[in-house]
Coordinates of C-alpha atoms in Angstrom, one line a residue:
M898 CA 5.7 1.4 -8.2
A899 CA 9.2 1.5 -9.0
T900 CA 11.7 -0.9 -7.3
T901 CA 14.6 -2.9 -7.6
T902 CA 12.9 -5.3 -5.9
Q903 CA 15.6 -8.4 -4.4
G904 CA 14.8 -12.0 -3.7
I905 CA 10.8 -10.9 -4.9
V906 CA 10.1 -12.5 -8.6
C907 CA 6.7 -12.1 -10.6
I908 CA 5.6 -16.1 -10.3
K909 CA 5.4 -15.4 -14.2
C910 CA 8.1 -13.7 -15.5
K911 CA 10.5 -14.1 -12.0
K912 CA 11.5 -10.6 -12.9
T913 CA 11.9 -8.8 -9.6
K914 CA 11.3 -5.1 -10.8
R915 CA 8.0 -3.3 -10.1
I916 CA 6.8 -6.8 -7.4
V917 CA 3.1 -6.5 -6.6
T918 CA 1.9 -8.5 -4.1
C919 CA -2.2 -10.1 -4.8
K920 CA -3.6 -9.9 -1.5
G921 CA -6.8 -12.4 -2.7
C922 CA -3.8 -15.3 -3.7
S923 CA -1.2 -13.4 -2.0
K924 CA 0.7 -14.6 -5.2
D925 CA 4.0 -11.8 -6.2
F926 CA 3.1 -10.0 -10.1
C927 CA 5.5 -7.7 -11.9
A928 CA 3.3 -4.3 -13.5
D929 CA 2.7 -6.6 -16.8
H930 CA 1.7 -9.8 -14.9
L931 CA -0.6 -8.1 -12.7
N932 CA -3.1 -6.5 -15.7
E933 CA -2.5 -10.4 -16.4
H934 CA -3.7 -11.5 -13.9
H935 CA -6.9 -8.6 -13.1
N936 CA -7.7 -9.8 -16.3
E937 CA -8.2 -13.7 -15.4
L938 CA -10.9 -12.6 -12.8
S939 CA -12.5 -10.1 -14.8
E940 CA -12.9 -13.4 -17.1
Q941 CA -14.7 -15.5 -14.2
L942 CA -16.9 -12.1 -13.3
G943 CA -17.4 -12.7 -17.1
K944 CA -18.7 -15.7 -17.5
T945 CA -20.3 -16.0 -14.4
E946 CA -22.7 -13.4 -16.7
D947 CA -22.4 -15.8 -19.2
Q948 CA -23.9 -18.4 -17.2
F949 CA -26.5 -15.9 -15.7
N950 CA -27.5 -14.8 -19.1
E951 CA -28.1 -18.2 -20.3
F952 CA -30.9 -18.9 -17.3
K953 CA -32.9 -15.6 -17.3
I954 CA -33.2 -17.0 -20.9
Q955 CA -34.3 -20.3 -20.0
I956 CA -36.4 -19.0 -17.2
E957 CA -37.9 -16.3 -19.7
G958 CA -38.9 -18.9 -22.2
Q959 CA -40.3 -20.9 -19.7
K960 CA -44.5 -20.9 -19.2
A961 CA -46.5 -20.4 -15.8
E962 CA -47.8 -23.8 -15.4
L963 CA -44.3 -25.0 -15.8
Q964 CA -44.6 -27.4 -12.6
Q965 CA -42.7 -26.2 -9.7
H966 CA -40.3 -28.7 -8.2
E967 CA -38.6 -28.2 -11.8
L968 CA -38.5 -24.6 -11.1
M969 CA -36.7 -24.4 -8.0
K970 CA -34.2 -27.3 -8.8
Q971 CA -32.9 -24.8 -11.2
I972 CA -32.8 -22.1 -9.1
D973 CA -31.1 -23.7 -6.2
Q974 CA -28.7 -25.2 -8.8
W975 CA -27.7 -21.4 -10.0
E976 CA -27.7 -19.7 -6.6
H977 CA -25.1 -23.0 -5.2
E978 CA -23.4 -22.1 -8.7
S979 CA -23.1 -18.3 -8.7
I980 CA -22.5 -17.1 -5.5
E981 CA -19.3 -19.7 -4.7
K982 CA -18.0 -18.2 -8.0
I983 CA -18.3 -14.1 -7.0
R984 CA -17.7 -15.0 -3.6
Q985 CA -14.4 -16.5 -4.7
V986 CA -13.7 -13.4 -7.5
A987 CA -14.7 -10.6 -4.9
N988 CA -12.2 -12.4 -2.3
E989 CA -9.2 -12.3 -4.7
K990 CA -10.1 -9.4 -5.5
G991 CA -10.6 -7.9 -2.7
D992 CA -13.5 -6.9 -2.8
R993 CA -12.9 -4.5 -5.4
L994 CA -14.3 -4.0 -8.6
T995 CA -12.8 -1.9 -12.1
E996 CA -15.2 0.1 -13.6
D997 CA -16.0 -2.3 -16.6
E998 CA -17.0 -4.6 -13.9
F999 CA -19.2 -2.7 -12.2
E1000 CA -21.5 -1.5 -15.6
K1001 CA -21.6 -5.1 -15.6
L1002 CA -22.9 -6.1 -12.7
R1003 CA -25.5 -2.4 -13.6
Y1004 CA -26.9 -4.4 -16.4
L1005 CA -27.8 -7.8 -14.6
L1006 CA -29.9 -5.4 -12.1
D1007 CA -31.4 -3.8 -14.8
T1008 CA -30.0 -0.7 -13.5
V1009 CA -28.1 1.0 -15.6
D1010 CA -29.3 4.2 -14.9
E1011 CA -28.5 3.7 -10.9
K1012 CA -25.5 4.0 -8.7
V1013 CA -25.5 0.1 -7.7
D1014 CA -22.6 -1.5 -5.1
V1015 CA -21.2 -4.5 -6.2
K1016 CA -21.2 -5.9 -2.2
K1017 CA -25.2 -5.7 -2.8
L1018 CA -25.4 -9.1 -5.6
T1019 CA -24.5 -11.4 -3.0
K1020 CA -28.0 -10.6 -0.6
T1021 CA -30.5 -10.7 -4.2
I1022 CA -28.7 -14.5 -4.5
G1023 CA -28.9 -15.8 -0.8
E1024 CA -32.3 -14.8 -1.3
T1025 CA -33.9 -16.1 -4.5
K1026 CA -35.2 -19.2 -3.3
T1027 CA -37.5 -17.2 -0.6
N1028 CA -38.6 -14.6 -2.9
C1029 CA -39.5 -17.7 -6.2
R1030 CA -41.2 -18.9 -3.6
Q1031 CA -43.4 -16.3 -2.6
K1032 CA -44.0 -15.5 -6.6
I1033 CA -45.2 -19.1 -7.6
S1034 CA -47.5 -18.9 -4.6
K1035 CA -48.7 -15.6 -5.4
E1036 CA -49.4 -16.4 -8.7
K1037 CA -51.0 -19.9 -7.9
N1038 CA -53.6 -18.1 -5.9
E1039 CA -54.4 -15.5 -8.6
Q1040 CA -54.2 -18.5 -10.7
K1041 CA -53.0 -16.1 -13.5
R1042 CA -51.3 -16.8 -16.8
G1043 CA -48.3 -15.6 -18.7
R1044 CA -44.3 -15.6 -18.3
F1045 CA -43.4 -16.9 -15.2
L1046 CA -40.4 -13.4 -13.8
L1047 CA -37.7 -14.4 -11.8
F1048 CA -37.0 -11.2 -9.5
I1049 CA -33.5 -12.2 -9.8
Y1050 CA -33.1 -9.1 -11.4
H1051 CA -35.3 -6.6 -10.3
K1052 CA -33.2 -3.5 -9.0
N1053 CA -35.3 -3.0 -6.0
F1054 CA -35.0 -6.2 -5.0
F1055 CA -31.0 -5.6 -5.2
L1056 CA -30.8 -2.8 -3.5
D1057 CA -32.0 -4.5 -0.1
D1058 CA -29.8 -5.7 3.0
F1059 CA -26.4 -6.6 1.1
E1060 CA -23.4 -6.7 3.9
R1061 CA -26.1 -9.1 6.5
R1062 CA -26.1 -11.7 3.2
L1063 CA -22.2 -11.4 2.8
S1064 CA -21.5 -11.9 6.2
R1065 CA -23.1 -14.6 6.1
L1066 CA -21.7 -16.7 3.5
D1067 CA -18.0 -15.4 4.3
S1068 CA -18.3 -16.2 7.6
S1069 CA -17.8 -18.2 10.3
K1070 CA -19.9 -17.5 13.4
S1071 CA -18.6 -15.1 15.4
N1072 CA -16.4 -15.4 18.9
D1073 CA -16.9 -13.0 21.9
N1074 CA -15.2 -9.3 21.9
N1075 CA -11.2 -9.2 22.9
A1076 CA -10.4 -6.1 24.1
V1077 CA -7.1 -4.8 23.9
H1078 CA -5.7 -2.5 26.0
I1079 CA -2.5 -0.8 24.8
I1080 CA -0.1 2.0 26.9
I1081 CA 2.8 3.8 26.1
D1082 CA 4.2 5.5 29.1
P1083 CA 6.1 8.9 28.5
S1084 CA 9.5 8.8 28.0
S1085 CA 12.6 11.6 28.2
K1086 CA 15.7 9.6 26.5
K1087 CA 17.7 11.9 25.8
L1088 CA 20.7 11.2 22.6
S1089 CA 24.1 11.0 23.7
I1090 CA 26.7 10.0 21.6
D1091 CA 30.2 9.5 22.2
P1092 CA 32.5 12.7 20.5
K1093 CA 35.3 11.0 19.1
T1094 CA 33.1 9.3 17.1
R1095 CA 33.0 10.0 12.9
S1096 CA 29.7 11.1 11.7
L1097 CA 28.8 10.9 8.1
Q1098 CA 25.4 12.3 6.8
M1099 CA 23.1 11.3 3.8
K1100 CA 19.8 12.4 2.8
G1101 CA 16.7 10.2 1.6
A1102 CA 13.0 10.2 1.6
F1103 CA 10.2 8.2 2.3
F1104 CA 7.5 7.3 -0.7
C1105 CA 3.8 6.7 -0.7
E1106 CA 2.4 5.3 -4.0
Y1107 CA -0.9 3.7 -4.8
F1108 CA -2.5 2.3 -8.1
D1109 CA -6.2 2.0 -7.7
S1110 CA -7.4 2.4 -4.0
P1111 CA -5.6 5.0 -1.1
V1112 CA -5.9 1.9 1.4
D1113 CA -3.1 -0.6 -0.8
A1114 CA -1.0 2.3 -0.2
L1115 CA 2.4 1.4 -1.1
Y1116 CA 5.6 2.7 1.0
F1117 CA 8.9 2.8 0.1
S1118 CA 13.1 4.1 1.4
I1119 CA 16.1 4.0 0.9
G1120 CA 18.3 1.5 1.2
Y1121 CA 21.4 2.1 1.9
S1122 CA 25.2 -0.2 2.9
F1123 CA 28.3 0.3 4.4
D1124 CA 31.2 -1.7 5.5
I1125 CA 32.7 -2.5 9.0
K1126 CA 36.6 -3.2 9.3
K1127 CA 36.2 -4.3 13.2
D1128 CA 34.1 -4.3 15.8
A1129 CA 33.2 -0.6 17.1
P1130 CA 30.2 1.5 18.9
I1131 CA 27.6 2.3 16.2
W1132 CA 24.6 5.0 16.6
I1133 CA 22.1 5.5 13.9
T1134 CA 19.4 8.3 13.4
V1135 CA 16.8 9.5 11.7
E1136 CA 15.1 12.7 11.8
P1137 CA 12.3 13.8 9.1
M1138 CA 12.8 17.2 7.6
I1139 CA 10.4 19.5 6.9
S1140 CA 10.2 21.6 3.8
R1141 CA 8.5 24.7 2.4
Y1142 CA 6.5 22.5 0.2
H1143 CA 5.3 20.5 3.1
A1144 CA 1.9 21.9 3.7
D1145 CA 2.2 22.0 7.8
L1146 CA 4.7 20.1 10.3
S1147 CA 2.6 17.4 10.2
F1148 CA 5.5 14.6 9.0
K1149 CA 7.7 16.3 11.3
N1150 CA 6.7 13.7 14.0
M1151 CA 6.7 10.5 11.9
D1152 CA 7.0 7.4 12.6
I1153 CA 9.9 5.5 11.5
R1154 CA 12.3 2.4 12.4
I1155 CA 16.1 1.8 11.8
L1156 CA 15.5 -2.2 10.5
L1157 CA 19.7 -3.2 10.7
F1158 CA 20.3 -5.9 8.2
E1159 CA 23.8 -7.8 8.2
K1160 CA 24.5 -8.6 4.2
R1161 CA 25.8 -11.5 3.7
P1162 CA 28.2 -13.3 1.2
H1163 CA 27.4 -14.5 -2.4
S1164 CA 23.8 -14.1 -1.4
T1165 CA 20.7 -11.3 -2.2
E1166 CA 18.9 -12.3 1.4
R1167 CA 18.8 -10.0 4.7
R1168 CA 19.4 -11.1 8.2
L1169 CA 17.4 -8.8 10.6
L1170 CA 19.6 -7.9 13.5
H1171 CA 18.2 -4.7 14.9
M1172 CA 15.1 -2.0 15.3
S1173 CA 15.2 0.7 16.2
S1174 CA 12.8 1.2 19.4
E1175 CA 14.2 4.2 20.8
R1176 CA 13.5 8.5 20.1
S1177 CA 15.4 11.4 21.0
G1178 CA 12.7 14.3 20.0
Y1179 CA 12.1 14.0 16.7
K1180 CA 14.9 11.7 16.2
S1181 CA 15.0 8.0 15.7
Y1182 CA 18.1 6.4 16.5
L1183 CA 19.4 2.9 16.9
H1184 CA 22.4 2.6 20.3
L1185 CA 24.2 -0.8 19.7
N1186 CA 27.4 -0.9 22.2
A1187 CA 29.4 -3.1 19.4
L1188 CA 28.6 -3.6 16.3
A1189 CA 30.4 -6.5 14.3
K1190 CA 33.0 -6.1 11.3
G1191 CA 31.1 -7.0 8.2
S1192 CA 28.6 -5.9 5.6
Y1193 CA 25.4 -4.0 6.2
E1194 CA 22.3 -2.3 5.2
V1195 CA 20.4 0.2 6.9
I1196 CA 16.8 1.3 5.9
P1197 CA 14.8 3.3 7.6
V1198 CA 10.9 2.7 7.5
T1199 CA 7.8 4.7 7.6
F1200 CA 4.4 2.9 8.9
G1201 CA 1.8 4.8 7.7
G1202 CA 0.8 6.3 11.5
V1203 CA 1.4 9.8 9.4
L1204 CA 2.3 9.3 5.3
R1205 CA -0.7 8.9 4.1
A1206 CA -1.7 7.7 0.4
R1207 CA -4.0 11.5 -0.5
S1208 CA -7.7 10.7 -1.2
K1209 CA -8.8 9.5 -4.8
E1210 CA -11.1 12.7 -5.5
V1211 CA -7.8 15.0 -4.6
N1212 CA -5.5 12.7 -6.6
E1213 CA -7.3 13.4 -9.4
R1214 CA -8.5 17.6 -8.8
A1215 CA -7.0 19.7 -12.1
P1216 CA -3.8 20.9 -11.7
I1217 CA -3.9 24.4 -9.7
K1218 CA -0.3 25.5 -11.0
R1219 CA 0.9 25.5 -14.7
L1220 CA 4.7 23.8 -15.3
R1221 CA 4.9 24.7 -18.8
E1222 CA 4.1 27.9 -20.1
N1223 CA 3.5 29.0 -24.9
R1224 CA 5.4 31.2 -25.4
K1225 CA 5.7 33.6 -29.5
G1226 CA 5.4 30.8 -32.7
N1227 CA 4.3 28.1 -29.9
N1228 CA 7.2 27.8 -27.9
F1229 CA 7.1 26.3 -24.3
V1230 CA 9.1 27.1 -21.5
M1231 CA 9.7 26.0 -18.2
S1232 CA 7.1 28.0 -15.2
K1233 CA 9.2 29.2 -12.5
D1234 CA 6.9 27.1 -10.2
Y1235 CA 8.3 24.2 -12.3
R1236 CA 12.0 25.2 -11.6
D1237 CA 11.4 25.8 -7.9
A1238 CA 10.6 22.4 -7.7
L1239 CA 12.7 20.8 -9.7
E1240 CA 15.8 22.4 -8.1
Y1241 CA 14.0 21.7 -4.5
V1242 CA 14.2 17.6 -6.0
F1243 CA 17.5 18.4 -7.1
D1244 CA 18.8 19.1 -3.5
L1245 CA 17.1 15.8 -2.8
F1246 CA 18.8 13.2 -4.2
D1247 CA 21.6 15.0 -3.4
F1248 CA 22.2 12.1 -1.4
D1249 CA 25.4 13.7 -0.1
D1250 CA 25.1 17.2 -0.5
N1251 CA 27.8 17.3 -2.8
K1252 CA 25.9 19.9 -5.0
Q1253 CA 26.5 17.5 -8.4
L1254 CA 24.4 14.0 -9.1
D1255 CA 26.9 10.9 -9.6
R1256 CA 25.0 7.8 -12.1
N1257 CA 24.1 6.2 -8.8
E1258 CA 21.8 9.1 -7.6
Y1259 CA 21.0 10.5 -11.5
N1260 CA 19.8 6.6 -11.6
L1261 CA 17.3 6.4 -8.4
W1262 CA 15.9 9.8 -9.3
T1263 CA 15.1 8.7 -12.6
I1264 CA 13.7 5.3 -11.3
R1265 CA 11.4 6.8 -8.8
T1266 CA 9.6 8.9 -12.0
T1267 CA 9.9 6.8 -15.2
E1268 CA 10.4 3.9 -13.5
E1269 CA 13.4 3.2 -15.5
E1270 CA 16.8 2.9 -14.7
I1271 CA 19.3 4.5 -16.3
T1272 CA 21.4 2.2 -19.1
D1273 CA 25.1 3.1 -20.5
E1274 CA 23.7 4.5 -23.7
D1275 CA 21.5 6.7 -21.8
W1276 CA 24.2 8.1 -19.2
S1277 CA 26.1 8.6 -23.1
S1278 CA 23.5 10.2 -24.2
I1279 CA 23.8 12.1 -21.5
R1280 CA 26.7 13.3 -21.7
Q1281 CA 26.6 14.5 -25.6
H1282 CA 23.2 16.5 -25.0
V1283 CA 24.3 18.4 -21.7
G1284 CA 27.6 17.7 -20.8
L1285 CA 28.9 15.9 -17.5
D1286 CA 30.8 17.8 -14.8
V1287 CA 34.4 17.0 -13.0
D1288 CA 33.7 12.4 -12.1
E1289 CA 31.1 12.5 -14.7
N1290 CA 28.5 14.2 -12.1
V1291 CA 25.3 15.7 -13.6
S1292 CA 25.2 19.2 -12.2
K1293 CA 22.5 21.7 -10.5
E1294 CA 22.7 22.8 -14.4
K1295 CA 22.5 20.0 -16.3
F1296 CA 20.0 18.7 -14.6
L1297 CA 17.5 21.9 -14.7
K1298 CA 18.7 22.3 -18.7
L1299 CA 18.0 18.4 -19.5
N1300 CA 14.6 18.4 -17.8
D1301 CA 14.0 22.0 -20.0
L1302 CA 14.4 19.9 -23.1
E1303 CA 11.6 17.9 -21.6
V1304 CA 9.2 20.4 -21.3
Q1305 CA 9.8 22.3 -25.0
D1306 CA 9.5 18.4 -26.6
P1307 CA 6.6 19.7 -28.4
Y1308 CA 5.4 15.8 -27.8
T1309 CA 5.7 15.9 -24.2
S1310 CA 2.1 16.5 -22.3
E1311 CA 1.6 19.0 -19.8
Q1312 CA 0.5 15.7 -18.1
E1313 CA 3.5 13.5 -18.2
L1314 CA 5.2 16.5 -16.7
W1315 CA 3.6 15.9 -14.2
N1316 CA 3.5 12.1 -13.5
G1317 CA 7.1 12.8 -13.0
L1318 CA 6.0 15.2 -9.9
K1319 CA 3.3 12.7 -8.5
S1320 CA 5.5 9.7 -9.0
L1321 CA 7.9 12.9 -6.2
G1322 CA 4.6 12.3 -3.8
F1323 CA 3.4 16.4 -5.6
N1324 CA -0.1 16.6 -5.5
Y1325 CA -1.8 19.5 -8.2
A1326 CA -0.7 22.4 -5.8
L1327 CA 2.5 21.5 -5.9
E1328 CA 2.5 20.3 -2.1
L1329 CA 4.3 16.9 -0.5
D1330 CA 1.9 15.0 0.6
M1331 CA 2.5 11.4 -0.3
M1332 CA 6.6 12.2 0.6
C1333 CA 8.9 13.3 2.9
V1334 CA 12.6 13.8 3.3
F1335 CA 15.4 12.8 6.4
N1336 CA 18.5 12.7 7.1
L1337 CA 20.4 9.8 7.8
T1338 CA 23.8 9.8 9.5
V1339 CA 25.9 6.8 11.0
H1340 CA 28.5 7.4 13.8
I1341 CA 31.0 5.4 14.1
N1342 CA 34.9 5.7 14.9
Q1343 CA 36.1 4.5 11.8
P1344 CA 37.9 7.2 9.7
D1345 CA 37.2 5.6 6.0
L1346 CA 33.4 4.8 6.2
H1347 CA 31.8 4.8 3.5
L1348 CA 27.9 5.1 3.0
K1349 CA 26.1 4.9 -0.3
P1350 CA 22.5 4.4 -1.0
T1351 CA 21.9 1.1 -2.8
S1352 CA 18.5 0.6 -4.3
Y1353 CA 14.3 1.0 -3.2
V1354 CA 13.0 -1.3 -0.7
E1355 CA 9.5 -1.0 -1.2
L1356 CA 7.8 -2.4 3.0
A1357 CA 6.1 -5.3 1.6
E1358 CA 9.8 -6.8 0.4
I1359 CA 10.6 -6.6 4.0
K1360 CA 7.6 -7.9 5.4
T1361 CA 7.4 -10.9 6.1
V1362 CA 11.4 -11.1 7.4
L1363 CA 10.0 -8.3 10.3
M1364 CA 6.9 -9.7 11.2
N1365 CA 9.3 -13.0 12.5
F1366 CA 11.3 -10.1 13.9
L1367 CA 8.1 -8.7 15.7
E1368 CA 6.8 -11.8 16.7
N1369 CA 10.0 -13.4 18.6
K1370 CA 9.5 -10.2 20.2
G1371 CA 6.0 -9.8 21.4
Q1372 CA 3.9 -10.3 23.8
K1373 CA 1.7 -12.9 23.4
I1374 CA -2.4 -11.7 24.2
K1375 CA -5.0 -14.9 24.8
L1376 CA -7.9 -14.9 22.5
N1377 CA -11.1 -16.5 23.0
N1378 CA -10.3 -19.1 19.3
S1379 CA -7.7 -20.9 20.0
S1380 CA -6.7 -20.6 16.8
V1381 CA -5.6 -17.7 15.7
Q1382 CA -3.4 -15.6 18.0
C1383 CA -2.0 -12.1 18.6
F1384 CA 1.3 -10.7 19.3
N1385 CA 2.4 -7.0 20.7
Y1386 CA 5.2 -5.6 20.1
K1387 CA 5.6 -2.0 22.0
D1388 CA 8.7 0.3 22.6
D1389 CA 8.9 3.4 22.6
C1390 CA 7.9 5.0 19.4
G1391 CA 4.6 2.7 19.9
S1392 CA 2.7 -0.2 19.0
I1393 CA 2.6 -3.4 16.2
L1394 CA -0.3 -5.6 16.7
L1395 CA 0.1 -8.8 14.4
A1396 CA -2.0 -11.6 14.4
E1397 CA -1.2 -15.4 13.5
N1398 CA -3.4 -17.5 12.3
K1399 CA -2.7 -21.5 12.2
S1400 CA -6.2 -23.2 11.5
A1401 CA -6.7 -24.7 8.3
S1402 CA -9.2 -21.8 7.0
N1403 CA -8.9 -17.9 6.3
V1404 CA -11.1 -15.9 9.4
R1405 CA -11.7 -11.9 9.3
L1406 CA -10.2 -9.8 11.6
S1407 CA -13.5 -6.9 12.7
I1408 CA -11.2 -4.5 14.7
Q1409 CA -13.1 -1.9 16.2
V1410 CA -11.2 1.1 18.2
K1411 CA -12.9 2.4 21.1
D1412 CA -10.5 5.3 22.4
S1413 CA -6.9 6.7 21.5
K1414 CA -5.1 9.3 22.8
N1415 CA -1.6 10.8 21.2
V1416 CA -1.2 8.2 18.8
A1417 CA -1.6 7.7 15.0
L1418 CA -2.9 4.9 13.4
N1419 CA -2.6 3.1 10.2
L1420 CA -5.9 1.5 10.7
P1421 CA -9.1 4.1 10.3
I1422 CA -9.8 5.5 14.3
D1423 CA -14.2 5.2 14.3
A1424 CA -15.5 4.4 17.1
H1425 CA -19.0 3.9 14.8
K1426 CA -17.5 0.7 11.8
P1427 CA -14.8 -1.9 12.6
H1428 CA -12.4 -2.8 10.4
V1429 CA -12.2 -5.7 8.7
I1430 CA -8.6 -7.8 7.6
N1431 CA -8.3 -10.8 6.3
V1432 CA -6.5 -13.1 7.4
R1433 CA -4.9 -16.0 5.1
H1434 CA -5.0 -19.7 7.3
D1435 CA -1.3 -20.9 8.6
S1436 CA 0.0 -16.6 7.7
T1437 CA 0.4 -13.5 10.1
Q1438 CA -0.9 -10.3 9.4
V1439 CA -0.1 -6.8 10.4
I1440 CA -3.1 -4.9 12.5
W1441 CA -1.9 -2.1 12.9
F1442 CA 1.1 0.3 13.8
A1443 CA -0.1 2.7 16.1
H1444 CA 2.6 5.7 16.3
Q1445 CA 3.1 7.1 19.8
L1446 CA 2.5 11.2 18.7
E1447 CA 4.0 12.5 21.6
S1448 CA 7.1 10.9 23.7
Q1449 CA 6.7 12.6 26.5
R1450 CA 3.7 12.1 26.6
K1451 CA 1.6 8.1 27.6
M1452 CA -0.3 7.1 24.2
E1453 CA -3.2 5.1 24.3
L1454 CA -5.2 2.0 22.5
D1455 CA -8.6 0.9 23.3
A1456 CA -10.0 -1.3 20.5
S1457 CA -11.7 -4.9 20.9
F1458 CA -11.9 -7.1 17.8
Q1459 CA -14.3 -10.2 17.1
V1460 CA -12.1 -13.5 14.8
K1461 CA -14.7 -14.3 12.3

């Protein structure tokens, strides 16, 4: 993740760069301390493994004539401790474990050569007593002597009905189904802008990325600042753009909202004033009859209805294209495919379309590809190696030359070159499947308006502010569970459903989409498999972002969910 985060800091080092929120504990960590947090959770699992091994040794040392009540007392104690610890670790890690942790569990299960889902673990722990009692009774009846083999680690025992046991452990009794029926009527609005206003256009892009799983995709946009010197009407439009690097036209109909924030003096906090709710064709727009003078930031956002993370299988495929070629003398040269892609990247980050990258534009490209900002020393080095053009800017020719120096470096690997392109949304076929370009246009009757791209903004940064904004404007949906409330916000663009958990404990919402028409949903649409969302106590969670694909057709969404 690459962002100059404002307002959210790492709980460990208080830095604001590359902040990720742990879904288990809801704490914020930078990339370095996220790994440390991950290791702490892994150590907890390791301690559980050690306790298991110690107990296993004790059991194997017991003789069959050991009194039954003494053995069952140990089984009861180990069962209670193990269930609680493994459940806690699984919850904190969001039910996902690393491959190393899977190997540990496979070792515990004596199934190193077989694939075992970690979620099957709880079923065995939960039914240990019953099976052990059956084993003891069987051996007593048959009057067998010898070592008593506890069935906790028997592999066949672990491969049965785990999901039922997990549901009993982590959930209270389910309520009746709560039905939700959403309808968005067709709209054929036409955008009408005062021809006397001055328009200023900037390019930008939505980026999608993930670390371990596509389910945990992060969405980034770019914030733009501007000042208003006197009260005036304003129109802000955002239109997605398709390039030859997009495999199809699906991004043409992106789910886009325009957020307008007020920038407070001497503060990094943002105050959300308005969110766009109207569309005209493929354009999303925000119209205000009068915007008071002051400093503002406009942030286009997308919620993942159309721009989705590529699958892990596609992400890990071998490259189809080559980025550099080996010529005589072991000299590397840039391939034509790579040069063409870099020319497109230059045009993208040339936000004001003046055929040059100023330091701010070049810095945003560097943050995205290397996760580092340009320092004064870096800028001096660029000036020394390739020179800078008028006004200390980088031309396309100089931009390609800088990248060509990296290609020629024998210590730069092909994969390192690919990492830069993948951070921009390219896959190994040089297709843009995790990035969508847009044009942002501001119309206002102010001759000296300046629109400046400032920083990357991750959706998670502003989600809390956005949810508070939507909750106040959404329609309350009555549920069978009084401790959980739902709010549905709908407009010409679609529906946003929120769930607020007012209880003292966490709840799990099981959402099942029964039917959908003319909708792109950020949740999996599967009528046979419910989607589960964890909502922590005293918190509000987004259930879905539903986007009306074609504005001139009615959108319908039927779903039911249970509160557990």
